[in-house]
PDB file of N, CA, C and O in Angstrom:
ATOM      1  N   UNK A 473      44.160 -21.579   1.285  1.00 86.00           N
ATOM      2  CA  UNK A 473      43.430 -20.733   2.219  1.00 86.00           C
ATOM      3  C   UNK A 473      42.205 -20.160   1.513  1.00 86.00           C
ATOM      4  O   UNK A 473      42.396 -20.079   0.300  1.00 86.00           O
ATOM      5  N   UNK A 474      40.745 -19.647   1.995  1.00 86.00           N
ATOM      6  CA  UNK A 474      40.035 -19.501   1.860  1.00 86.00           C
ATOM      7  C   UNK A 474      39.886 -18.023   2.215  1.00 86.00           C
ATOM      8  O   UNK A 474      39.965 -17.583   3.363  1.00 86.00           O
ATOM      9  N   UNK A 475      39.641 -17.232   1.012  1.00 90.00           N
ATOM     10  CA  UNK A 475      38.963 -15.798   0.917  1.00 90.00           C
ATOM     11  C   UNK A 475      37.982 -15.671   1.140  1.00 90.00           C
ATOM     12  O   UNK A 475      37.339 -16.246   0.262  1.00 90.00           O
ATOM     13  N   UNK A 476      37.071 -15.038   2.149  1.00 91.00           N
ATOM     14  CA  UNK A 476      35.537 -14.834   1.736  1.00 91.00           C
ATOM     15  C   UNK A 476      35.844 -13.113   1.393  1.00 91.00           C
ATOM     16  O   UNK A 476      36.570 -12.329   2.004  1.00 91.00           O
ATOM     17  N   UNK A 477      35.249 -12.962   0.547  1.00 95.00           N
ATOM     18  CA  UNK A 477      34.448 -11.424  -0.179  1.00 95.00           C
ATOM     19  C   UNK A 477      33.582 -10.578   1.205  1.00 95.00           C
ATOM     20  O   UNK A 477      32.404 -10.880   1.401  1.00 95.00           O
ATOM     21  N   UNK A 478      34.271  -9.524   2.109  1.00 95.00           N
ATOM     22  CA  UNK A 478      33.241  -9.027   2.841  1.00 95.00           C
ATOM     23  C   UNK A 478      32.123  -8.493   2.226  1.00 95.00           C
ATOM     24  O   UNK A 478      30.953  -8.758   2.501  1.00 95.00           O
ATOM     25  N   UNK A 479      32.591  -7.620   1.258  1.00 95.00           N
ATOM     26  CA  UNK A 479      31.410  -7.245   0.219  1.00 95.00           C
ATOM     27  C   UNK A 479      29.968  -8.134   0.110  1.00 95.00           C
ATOM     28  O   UNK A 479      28.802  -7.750   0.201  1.00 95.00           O
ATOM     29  N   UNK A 480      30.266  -8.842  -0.011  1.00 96.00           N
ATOM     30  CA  UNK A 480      29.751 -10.088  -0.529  1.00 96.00           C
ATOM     31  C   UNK A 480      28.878 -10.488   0.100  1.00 96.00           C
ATOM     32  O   UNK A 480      27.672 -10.518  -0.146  1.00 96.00           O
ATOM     33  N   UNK A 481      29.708 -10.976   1.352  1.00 96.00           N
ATOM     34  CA  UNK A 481      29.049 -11.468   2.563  1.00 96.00           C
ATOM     35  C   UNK A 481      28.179 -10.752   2.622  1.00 96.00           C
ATOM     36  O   UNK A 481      27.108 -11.195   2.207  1.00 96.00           O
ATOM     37  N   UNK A 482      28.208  -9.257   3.179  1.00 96.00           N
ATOM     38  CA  UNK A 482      27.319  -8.669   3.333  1.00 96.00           C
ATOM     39  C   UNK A 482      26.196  -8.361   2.977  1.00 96.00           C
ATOM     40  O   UNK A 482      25.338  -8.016   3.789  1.00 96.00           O
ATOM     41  N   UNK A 483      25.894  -8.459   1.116  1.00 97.00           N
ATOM     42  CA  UNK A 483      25.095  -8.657   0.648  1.00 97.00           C
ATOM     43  C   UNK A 483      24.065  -9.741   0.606  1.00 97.00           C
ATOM     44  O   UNK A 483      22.982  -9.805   0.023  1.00 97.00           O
ATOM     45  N   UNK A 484      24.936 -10.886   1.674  1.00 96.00           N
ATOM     46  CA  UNK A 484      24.099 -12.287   1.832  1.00 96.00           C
ATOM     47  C   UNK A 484      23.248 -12.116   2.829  1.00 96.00           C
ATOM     48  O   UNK A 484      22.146 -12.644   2.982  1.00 96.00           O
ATOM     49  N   UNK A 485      24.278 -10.707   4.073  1.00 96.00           N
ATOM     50  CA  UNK A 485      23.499 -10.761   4.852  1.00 96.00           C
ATOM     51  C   UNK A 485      22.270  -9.893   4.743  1.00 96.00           C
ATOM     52  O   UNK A 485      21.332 -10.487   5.275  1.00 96.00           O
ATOM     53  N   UNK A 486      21.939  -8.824   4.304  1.00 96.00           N
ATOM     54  CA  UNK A 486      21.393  -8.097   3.681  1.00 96.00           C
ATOM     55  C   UNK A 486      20.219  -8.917   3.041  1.00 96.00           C
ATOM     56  O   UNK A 486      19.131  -8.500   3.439  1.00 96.00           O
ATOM     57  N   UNK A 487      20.133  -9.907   2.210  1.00 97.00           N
ATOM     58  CA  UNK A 487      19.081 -10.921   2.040  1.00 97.00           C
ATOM     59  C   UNK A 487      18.613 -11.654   2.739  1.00 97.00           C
ATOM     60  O   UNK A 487      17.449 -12.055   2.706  1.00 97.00           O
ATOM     61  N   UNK A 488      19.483 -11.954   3.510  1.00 96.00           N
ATOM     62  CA  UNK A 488      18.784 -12.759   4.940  1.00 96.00           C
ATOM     63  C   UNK A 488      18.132 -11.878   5.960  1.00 96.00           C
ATOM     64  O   UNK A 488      17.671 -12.433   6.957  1.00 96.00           O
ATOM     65  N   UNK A 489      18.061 -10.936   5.876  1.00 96.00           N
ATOM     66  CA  UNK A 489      17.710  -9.601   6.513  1.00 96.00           C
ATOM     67  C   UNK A 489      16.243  -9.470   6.055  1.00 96.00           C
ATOM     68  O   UNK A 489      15.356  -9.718   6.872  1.00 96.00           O
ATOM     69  N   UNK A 490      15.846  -8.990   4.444  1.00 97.00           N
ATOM     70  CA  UNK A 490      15.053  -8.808   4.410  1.00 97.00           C
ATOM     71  C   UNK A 490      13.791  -9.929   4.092  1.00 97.00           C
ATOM     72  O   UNK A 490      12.615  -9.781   3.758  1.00 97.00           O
ATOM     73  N   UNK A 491      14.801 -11.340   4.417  1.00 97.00           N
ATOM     74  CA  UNK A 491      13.731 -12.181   3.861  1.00 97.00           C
ATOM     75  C   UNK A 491      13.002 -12.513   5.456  1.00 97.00           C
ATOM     76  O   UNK A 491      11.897 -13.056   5.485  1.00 97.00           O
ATOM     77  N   UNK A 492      13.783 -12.105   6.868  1.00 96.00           N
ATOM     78  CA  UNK A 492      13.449 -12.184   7.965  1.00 96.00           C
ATOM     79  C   UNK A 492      12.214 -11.516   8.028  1.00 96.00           C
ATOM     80  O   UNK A 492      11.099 -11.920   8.358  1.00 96.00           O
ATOM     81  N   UNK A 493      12.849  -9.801   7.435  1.00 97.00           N
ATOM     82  CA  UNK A 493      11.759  -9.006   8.038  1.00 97.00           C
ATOM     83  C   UNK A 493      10.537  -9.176   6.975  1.00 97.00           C
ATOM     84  O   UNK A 493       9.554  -8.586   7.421  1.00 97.00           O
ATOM     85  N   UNK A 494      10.289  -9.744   5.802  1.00 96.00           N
ATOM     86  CA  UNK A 494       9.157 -10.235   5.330  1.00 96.00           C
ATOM     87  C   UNK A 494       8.694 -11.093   5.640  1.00 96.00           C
ATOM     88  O   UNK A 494       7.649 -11.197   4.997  1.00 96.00           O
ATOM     89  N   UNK A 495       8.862 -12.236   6.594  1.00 97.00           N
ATOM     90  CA  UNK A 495       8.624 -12.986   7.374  1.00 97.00           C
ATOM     91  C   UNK A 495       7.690 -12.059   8.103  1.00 97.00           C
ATOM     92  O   UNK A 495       6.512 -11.926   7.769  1.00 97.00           O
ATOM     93  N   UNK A 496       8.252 -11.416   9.116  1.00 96.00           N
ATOM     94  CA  UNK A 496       7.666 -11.070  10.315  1.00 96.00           C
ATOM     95  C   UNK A 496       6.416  -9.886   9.198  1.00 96.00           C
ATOM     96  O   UNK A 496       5.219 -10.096   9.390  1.00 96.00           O
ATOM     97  N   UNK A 497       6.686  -9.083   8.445  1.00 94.00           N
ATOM     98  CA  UNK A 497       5.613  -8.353   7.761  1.00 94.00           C
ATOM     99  C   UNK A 497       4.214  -8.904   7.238  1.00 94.00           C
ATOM    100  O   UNK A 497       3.184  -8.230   7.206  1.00 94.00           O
ATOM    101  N   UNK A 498       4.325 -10.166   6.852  1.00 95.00           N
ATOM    102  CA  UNK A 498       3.210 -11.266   5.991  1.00 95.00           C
ATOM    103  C   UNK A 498       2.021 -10.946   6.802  1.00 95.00           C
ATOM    104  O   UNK A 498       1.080 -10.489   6.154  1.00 95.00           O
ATOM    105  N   UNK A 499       1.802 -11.114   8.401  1.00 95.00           N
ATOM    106  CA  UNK A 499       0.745 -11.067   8.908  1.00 95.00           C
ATOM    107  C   UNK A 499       0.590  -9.834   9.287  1.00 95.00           C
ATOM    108  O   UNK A 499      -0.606  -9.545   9.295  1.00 95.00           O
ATOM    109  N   UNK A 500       1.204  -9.056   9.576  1.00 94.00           N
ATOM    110  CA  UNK A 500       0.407  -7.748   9.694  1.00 94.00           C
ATOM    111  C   UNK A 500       0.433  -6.706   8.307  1.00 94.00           C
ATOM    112  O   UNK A 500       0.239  -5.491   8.285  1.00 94.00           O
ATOM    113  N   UNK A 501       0.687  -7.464   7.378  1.00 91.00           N
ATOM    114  CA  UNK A 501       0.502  -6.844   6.220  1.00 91.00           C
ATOM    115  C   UNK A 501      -1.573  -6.952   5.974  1.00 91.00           C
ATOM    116  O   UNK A 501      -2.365  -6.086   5.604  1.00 91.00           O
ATOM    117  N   UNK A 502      -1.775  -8.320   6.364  1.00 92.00           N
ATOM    118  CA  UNK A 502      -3.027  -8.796   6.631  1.00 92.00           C
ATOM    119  C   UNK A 502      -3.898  -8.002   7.764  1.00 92.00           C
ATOM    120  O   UNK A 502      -5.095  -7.743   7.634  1.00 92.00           O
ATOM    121  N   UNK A 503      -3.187  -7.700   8.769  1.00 92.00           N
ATOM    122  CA  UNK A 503      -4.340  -7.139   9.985  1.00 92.00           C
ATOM    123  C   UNK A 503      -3.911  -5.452   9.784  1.00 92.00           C
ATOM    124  O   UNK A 503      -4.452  -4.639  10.534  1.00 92.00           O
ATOM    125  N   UNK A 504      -3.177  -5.100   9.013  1.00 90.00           N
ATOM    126  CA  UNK A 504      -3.137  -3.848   8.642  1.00 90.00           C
ATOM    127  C   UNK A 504      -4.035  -3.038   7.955  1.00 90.00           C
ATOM    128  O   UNK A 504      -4.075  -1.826   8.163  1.00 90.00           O
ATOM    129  N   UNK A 505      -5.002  -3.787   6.886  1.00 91.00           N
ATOM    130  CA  UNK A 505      -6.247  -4.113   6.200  1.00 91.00           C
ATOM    131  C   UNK A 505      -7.019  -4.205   6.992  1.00 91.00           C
ATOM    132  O   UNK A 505      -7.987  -4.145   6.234  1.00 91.00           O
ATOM    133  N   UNK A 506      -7.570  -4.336   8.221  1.00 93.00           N
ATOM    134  CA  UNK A 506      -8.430  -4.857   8.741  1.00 93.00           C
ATOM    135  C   UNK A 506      -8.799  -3.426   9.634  1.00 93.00           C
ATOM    136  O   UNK A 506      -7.869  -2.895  10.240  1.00 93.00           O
ATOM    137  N   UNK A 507      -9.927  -2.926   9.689  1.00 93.00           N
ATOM    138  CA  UNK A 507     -10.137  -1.659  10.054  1.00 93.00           C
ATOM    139  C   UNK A 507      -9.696  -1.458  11.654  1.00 93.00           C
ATOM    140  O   UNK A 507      -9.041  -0.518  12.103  1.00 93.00           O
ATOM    141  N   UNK A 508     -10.281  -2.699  12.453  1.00 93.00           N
ATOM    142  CA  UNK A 508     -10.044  -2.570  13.656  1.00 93.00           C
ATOM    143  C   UNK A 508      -8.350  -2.934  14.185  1.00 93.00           C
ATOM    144  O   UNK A 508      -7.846  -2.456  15.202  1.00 93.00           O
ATOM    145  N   UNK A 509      -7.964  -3.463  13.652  1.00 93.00           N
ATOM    146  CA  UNK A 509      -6.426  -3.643  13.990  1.00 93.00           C
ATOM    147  C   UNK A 509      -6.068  -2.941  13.241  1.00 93.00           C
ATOM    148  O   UNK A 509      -4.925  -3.029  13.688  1.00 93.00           O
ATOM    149  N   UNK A 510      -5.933  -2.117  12.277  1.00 93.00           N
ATOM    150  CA  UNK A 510      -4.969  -1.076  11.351  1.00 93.00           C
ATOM    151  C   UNK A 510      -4.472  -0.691  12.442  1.00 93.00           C
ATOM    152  O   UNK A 510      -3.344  -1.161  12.589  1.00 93.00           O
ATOM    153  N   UNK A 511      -4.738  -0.170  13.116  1.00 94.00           N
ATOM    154  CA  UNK A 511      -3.384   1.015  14.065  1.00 94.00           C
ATOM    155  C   UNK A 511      -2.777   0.451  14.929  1.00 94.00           C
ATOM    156  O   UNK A 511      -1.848   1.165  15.307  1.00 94.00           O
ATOM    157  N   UNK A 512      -2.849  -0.913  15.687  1.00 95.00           N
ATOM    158  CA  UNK A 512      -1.675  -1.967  16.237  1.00 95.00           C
ATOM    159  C   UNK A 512      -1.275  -2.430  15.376  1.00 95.00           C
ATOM    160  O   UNK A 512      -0.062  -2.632  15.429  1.00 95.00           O
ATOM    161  N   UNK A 513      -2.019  -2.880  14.075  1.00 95.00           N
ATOM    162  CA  UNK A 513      -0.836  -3.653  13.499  1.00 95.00           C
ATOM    163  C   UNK A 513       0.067  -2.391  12.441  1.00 95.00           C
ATOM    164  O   UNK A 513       1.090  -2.677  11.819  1.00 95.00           O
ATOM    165  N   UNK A 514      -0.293  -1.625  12.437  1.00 94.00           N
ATOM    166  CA  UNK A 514       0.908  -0.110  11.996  1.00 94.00           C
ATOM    167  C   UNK A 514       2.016   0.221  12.958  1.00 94.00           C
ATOM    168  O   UNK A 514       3.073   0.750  12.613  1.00 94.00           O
ATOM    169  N   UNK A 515       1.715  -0.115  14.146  1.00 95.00           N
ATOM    170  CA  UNK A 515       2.586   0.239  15.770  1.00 95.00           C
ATOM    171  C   UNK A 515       3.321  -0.992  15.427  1.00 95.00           C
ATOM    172  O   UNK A 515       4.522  -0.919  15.168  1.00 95.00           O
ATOM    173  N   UNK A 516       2.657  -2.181  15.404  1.00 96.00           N
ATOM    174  CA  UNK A 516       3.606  -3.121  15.099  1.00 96.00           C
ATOM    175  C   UNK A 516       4.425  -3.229  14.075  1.00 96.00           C
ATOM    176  O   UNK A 516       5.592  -3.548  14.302  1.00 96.00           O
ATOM    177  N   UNK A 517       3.954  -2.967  12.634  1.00 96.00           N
ATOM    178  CA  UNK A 517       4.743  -2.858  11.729  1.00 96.00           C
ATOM    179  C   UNK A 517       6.344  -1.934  11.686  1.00 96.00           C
ATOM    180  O   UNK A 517       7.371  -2.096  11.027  1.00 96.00           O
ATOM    181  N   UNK A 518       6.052  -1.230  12.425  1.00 96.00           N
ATOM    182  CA  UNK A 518       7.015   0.069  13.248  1.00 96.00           C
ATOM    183  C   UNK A 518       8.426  -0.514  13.634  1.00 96.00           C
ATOM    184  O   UNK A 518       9.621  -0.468  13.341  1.00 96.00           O
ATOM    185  N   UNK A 519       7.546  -1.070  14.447  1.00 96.00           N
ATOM    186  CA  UNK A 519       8.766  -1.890  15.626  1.00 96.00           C
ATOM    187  C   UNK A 519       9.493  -2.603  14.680  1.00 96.00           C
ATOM    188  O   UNK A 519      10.721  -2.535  14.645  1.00 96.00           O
ATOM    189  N   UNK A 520       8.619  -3.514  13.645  1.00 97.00           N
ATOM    190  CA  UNK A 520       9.449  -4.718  12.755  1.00 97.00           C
ATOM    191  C   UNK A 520      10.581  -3.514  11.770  1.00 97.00           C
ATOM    192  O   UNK A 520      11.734  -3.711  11.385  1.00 97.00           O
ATOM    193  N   UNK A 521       9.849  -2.493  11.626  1.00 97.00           N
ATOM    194  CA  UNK A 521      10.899  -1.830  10.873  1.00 97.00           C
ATOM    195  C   UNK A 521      12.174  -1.308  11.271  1.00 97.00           C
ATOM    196  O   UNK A 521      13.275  -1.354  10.722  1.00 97.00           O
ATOM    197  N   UNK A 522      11.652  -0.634  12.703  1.00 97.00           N
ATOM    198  CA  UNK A 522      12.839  -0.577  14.014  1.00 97.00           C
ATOM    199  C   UNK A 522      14.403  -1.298  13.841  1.00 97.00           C
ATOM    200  O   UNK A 522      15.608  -1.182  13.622  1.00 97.00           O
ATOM    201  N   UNK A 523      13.290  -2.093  14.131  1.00 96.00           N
ATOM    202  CA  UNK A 523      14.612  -3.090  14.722  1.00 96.00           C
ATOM    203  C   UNK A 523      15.801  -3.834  13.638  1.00 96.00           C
ATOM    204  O   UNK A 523      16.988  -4.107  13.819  1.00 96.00           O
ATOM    205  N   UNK A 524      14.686  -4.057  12.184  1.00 97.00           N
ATOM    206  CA  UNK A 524      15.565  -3.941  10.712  1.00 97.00           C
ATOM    207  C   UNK A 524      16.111  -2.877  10.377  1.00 97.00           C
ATOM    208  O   UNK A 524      16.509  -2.900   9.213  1.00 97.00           O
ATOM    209  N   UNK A 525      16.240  -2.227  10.759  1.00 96.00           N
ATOM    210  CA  UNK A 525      16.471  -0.662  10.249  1.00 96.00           C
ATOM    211  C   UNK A 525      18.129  -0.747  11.027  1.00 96.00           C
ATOM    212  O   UNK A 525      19.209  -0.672  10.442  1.00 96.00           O
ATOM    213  N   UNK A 526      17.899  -0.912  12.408  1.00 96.00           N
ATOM    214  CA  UNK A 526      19.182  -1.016  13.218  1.00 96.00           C
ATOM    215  C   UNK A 526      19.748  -2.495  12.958  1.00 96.00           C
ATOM    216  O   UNK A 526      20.889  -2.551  13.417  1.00 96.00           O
ATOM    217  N   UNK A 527      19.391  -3.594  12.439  1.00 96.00           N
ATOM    218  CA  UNK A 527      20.113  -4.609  11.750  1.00 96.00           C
ATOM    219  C   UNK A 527      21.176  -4.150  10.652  1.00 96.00           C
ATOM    220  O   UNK A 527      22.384  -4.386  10.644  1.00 96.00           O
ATOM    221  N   UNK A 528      20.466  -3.481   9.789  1.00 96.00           N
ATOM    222  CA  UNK A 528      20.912  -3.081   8.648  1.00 96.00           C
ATOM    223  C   UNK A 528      22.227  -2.187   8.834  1.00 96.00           C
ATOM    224  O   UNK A 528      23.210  -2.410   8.127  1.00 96.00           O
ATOM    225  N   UNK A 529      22.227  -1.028   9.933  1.00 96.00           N
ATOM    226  CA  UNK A 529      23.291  -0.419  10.230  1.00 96.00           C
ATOM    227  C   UNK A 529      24.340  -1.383  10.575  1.00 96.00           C
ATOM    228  O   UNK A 529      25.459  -1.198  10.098  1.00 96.00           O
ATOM    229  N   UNK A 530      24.144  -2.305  11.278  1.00 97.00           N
ATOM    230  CA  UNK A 530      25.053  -2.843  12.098  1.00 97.00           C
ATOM    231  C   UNK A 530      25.828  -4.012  10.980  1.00 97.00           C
ATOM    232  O   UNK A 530      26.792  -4.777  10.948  1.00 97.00           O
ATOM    233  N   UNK A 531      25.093  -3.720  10.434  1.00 97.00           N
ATOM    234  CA  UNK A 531      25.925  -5.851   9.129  1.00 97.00           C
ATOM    235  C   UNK A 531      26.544  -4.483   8.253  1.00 97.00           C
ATOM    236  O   UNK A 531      27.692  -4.723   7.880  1.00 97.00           O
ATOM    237  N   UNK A 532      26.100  -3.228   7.872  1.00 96.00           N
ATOM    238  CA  UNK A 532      27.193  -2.683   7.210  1.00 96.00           C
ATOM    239  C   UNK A 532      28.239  -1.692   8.021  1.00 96.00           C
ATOM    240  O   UNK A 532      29.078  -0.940   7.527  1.00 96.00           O
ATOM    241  N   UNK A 533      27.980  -1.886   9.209  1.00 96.00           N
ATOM    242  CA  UNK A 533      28.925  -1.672  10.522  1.00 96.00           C
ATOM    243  C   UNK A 533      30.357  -3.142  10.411  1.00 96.00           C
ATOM    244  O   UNK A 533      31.583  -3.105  10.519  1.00 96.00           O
ATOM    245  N   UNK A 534      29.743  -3.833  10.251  1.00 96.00           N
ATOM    246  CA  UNK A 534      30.854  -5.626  10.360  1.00 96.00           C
ATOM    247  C   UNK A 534      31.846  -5.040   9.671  1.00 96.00           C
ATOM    248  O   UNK A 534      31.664  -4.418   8.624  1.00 96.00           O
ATOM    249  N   UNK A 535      33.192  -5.248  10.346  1.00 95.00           N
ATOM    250  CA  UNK A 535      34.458  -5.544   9.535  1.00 95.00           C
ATOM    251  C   UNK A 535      35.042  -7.062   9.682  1.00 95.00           C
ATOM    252  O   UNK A 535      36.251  -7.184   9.483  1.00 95.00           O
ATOM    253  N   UNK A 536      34.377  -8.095   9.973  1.00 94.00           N
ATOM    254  CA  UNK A 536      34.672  -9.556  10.259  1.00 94.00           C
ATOM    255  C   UNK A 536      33.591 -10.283   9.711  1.00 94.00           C
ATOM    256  O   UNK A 536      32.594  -9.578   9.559  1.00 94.00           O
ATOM    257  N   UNK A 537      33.437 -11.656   9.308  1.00 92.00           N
ATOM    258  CA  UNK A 537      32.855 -12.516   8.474  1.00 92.00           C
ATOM    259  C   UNK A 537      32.133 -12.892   9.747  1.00 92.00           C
ATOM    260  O   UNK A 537      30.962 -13.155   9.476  1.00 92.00           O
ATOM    261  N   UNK A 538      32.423 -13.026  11.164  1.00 93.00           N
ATOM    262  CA  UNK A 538      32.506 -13.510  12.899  1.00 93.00           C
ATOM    263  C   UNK A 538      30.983 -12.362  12.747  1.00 93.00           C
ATOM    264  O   UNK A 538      29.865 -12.561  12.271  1.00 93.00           O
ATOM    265  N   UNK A 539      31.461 -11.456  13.237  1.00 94.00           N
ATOM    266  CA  UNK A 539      30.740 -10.007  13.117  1.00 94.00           C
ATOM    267  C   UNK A 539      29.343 -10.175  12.494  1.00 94.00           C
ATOM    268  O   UNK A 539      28.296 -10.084  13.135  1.00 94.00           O
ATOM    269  N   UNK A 540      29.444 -10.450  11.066  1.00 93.00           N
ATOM    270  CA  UNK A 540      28.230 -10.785  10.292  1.00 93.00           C
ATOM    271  C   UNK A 540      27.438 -12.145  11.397  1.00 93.00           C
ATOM    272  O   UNK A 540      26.584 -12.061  12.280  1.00 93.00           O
ATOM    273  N   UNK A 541      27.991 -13.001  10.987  1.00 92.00           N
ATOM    274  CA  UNK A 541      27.119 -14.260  11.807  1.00 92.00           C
ATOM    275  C   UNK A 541      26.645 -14.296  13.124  1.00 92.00           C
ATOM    276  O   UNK A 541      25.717 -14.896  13.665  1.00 92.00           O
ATOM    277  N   UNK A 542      27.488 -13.523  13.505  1.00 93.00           N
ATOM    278  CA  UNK A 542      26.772 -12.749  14.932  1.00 93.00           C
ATOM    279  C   UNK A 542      25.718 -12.262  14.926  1.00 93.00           C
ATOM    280  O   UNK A 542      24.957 -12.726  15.774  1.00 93.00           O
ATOM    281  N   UNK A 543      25.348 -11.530  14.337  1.00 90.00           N
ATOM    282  CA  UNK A 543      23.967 -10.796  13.958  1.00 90.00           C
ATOM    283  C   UNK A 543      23.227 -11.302  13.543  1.00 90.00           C
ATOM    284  O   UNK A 543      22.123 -10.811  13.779  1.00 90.00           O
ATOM    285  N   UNK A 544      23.230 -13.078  12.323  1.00 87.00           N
ATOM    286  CA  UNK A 544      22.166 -13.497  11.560  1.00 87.00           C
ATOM    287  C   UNK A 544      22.165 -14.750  12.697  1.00 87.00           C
ATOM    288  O   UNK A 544      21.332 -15.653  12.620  1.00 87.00           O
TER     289      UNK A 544
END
C-alpha cells in the first residue's frame, strides 16, 4: 500500500501555487512600470493576489490527497 505524506503534498501544492501565480504576475509586473497602466495593472495585480491568497488557505485547509487535487 502506498503512503502519501499530507505534509508533503501540501508543500507540492504550495509550489504549484506559486509558480501559477508567477505566471499570471510576469506581465503585469511589466505594465506595472508603465506610467499609464500602473494603476490597472496594480488593481490587477490585487485580484491575482486575491485569489492566491484564498488558494493558499484552502490547500492548508485539505485533510485528503482528493482535496489537494481538487484545487490544483
Amino acid at each position: 500500500m502506498i503512503t502519501i505524506n499530507l505534509n508533503k503534498a501540501k508543500n507540492i501544492a504550495h509550489d504549484i501555487r506559486r509558480a501559477k501565480r508567477a505566471e499570471e504576475f510576469a506581465p503585469l509586473d511589466i505594465k506595472a512600470t508603465i506610467p499609464s497602466e500602473a494603476v490597472a495593472a496594480e488593481a490587477a495585480r490585487q485580484a491575482v493576489r486575491d485569489k492566491y491568497a484564498a488558494m493558499q488557505t484552502q490547500i492548508d485547509g485539505c485533510t485528503t490527497t482528493d482535496e489537494l487535487k481538487e484545487l490544483l
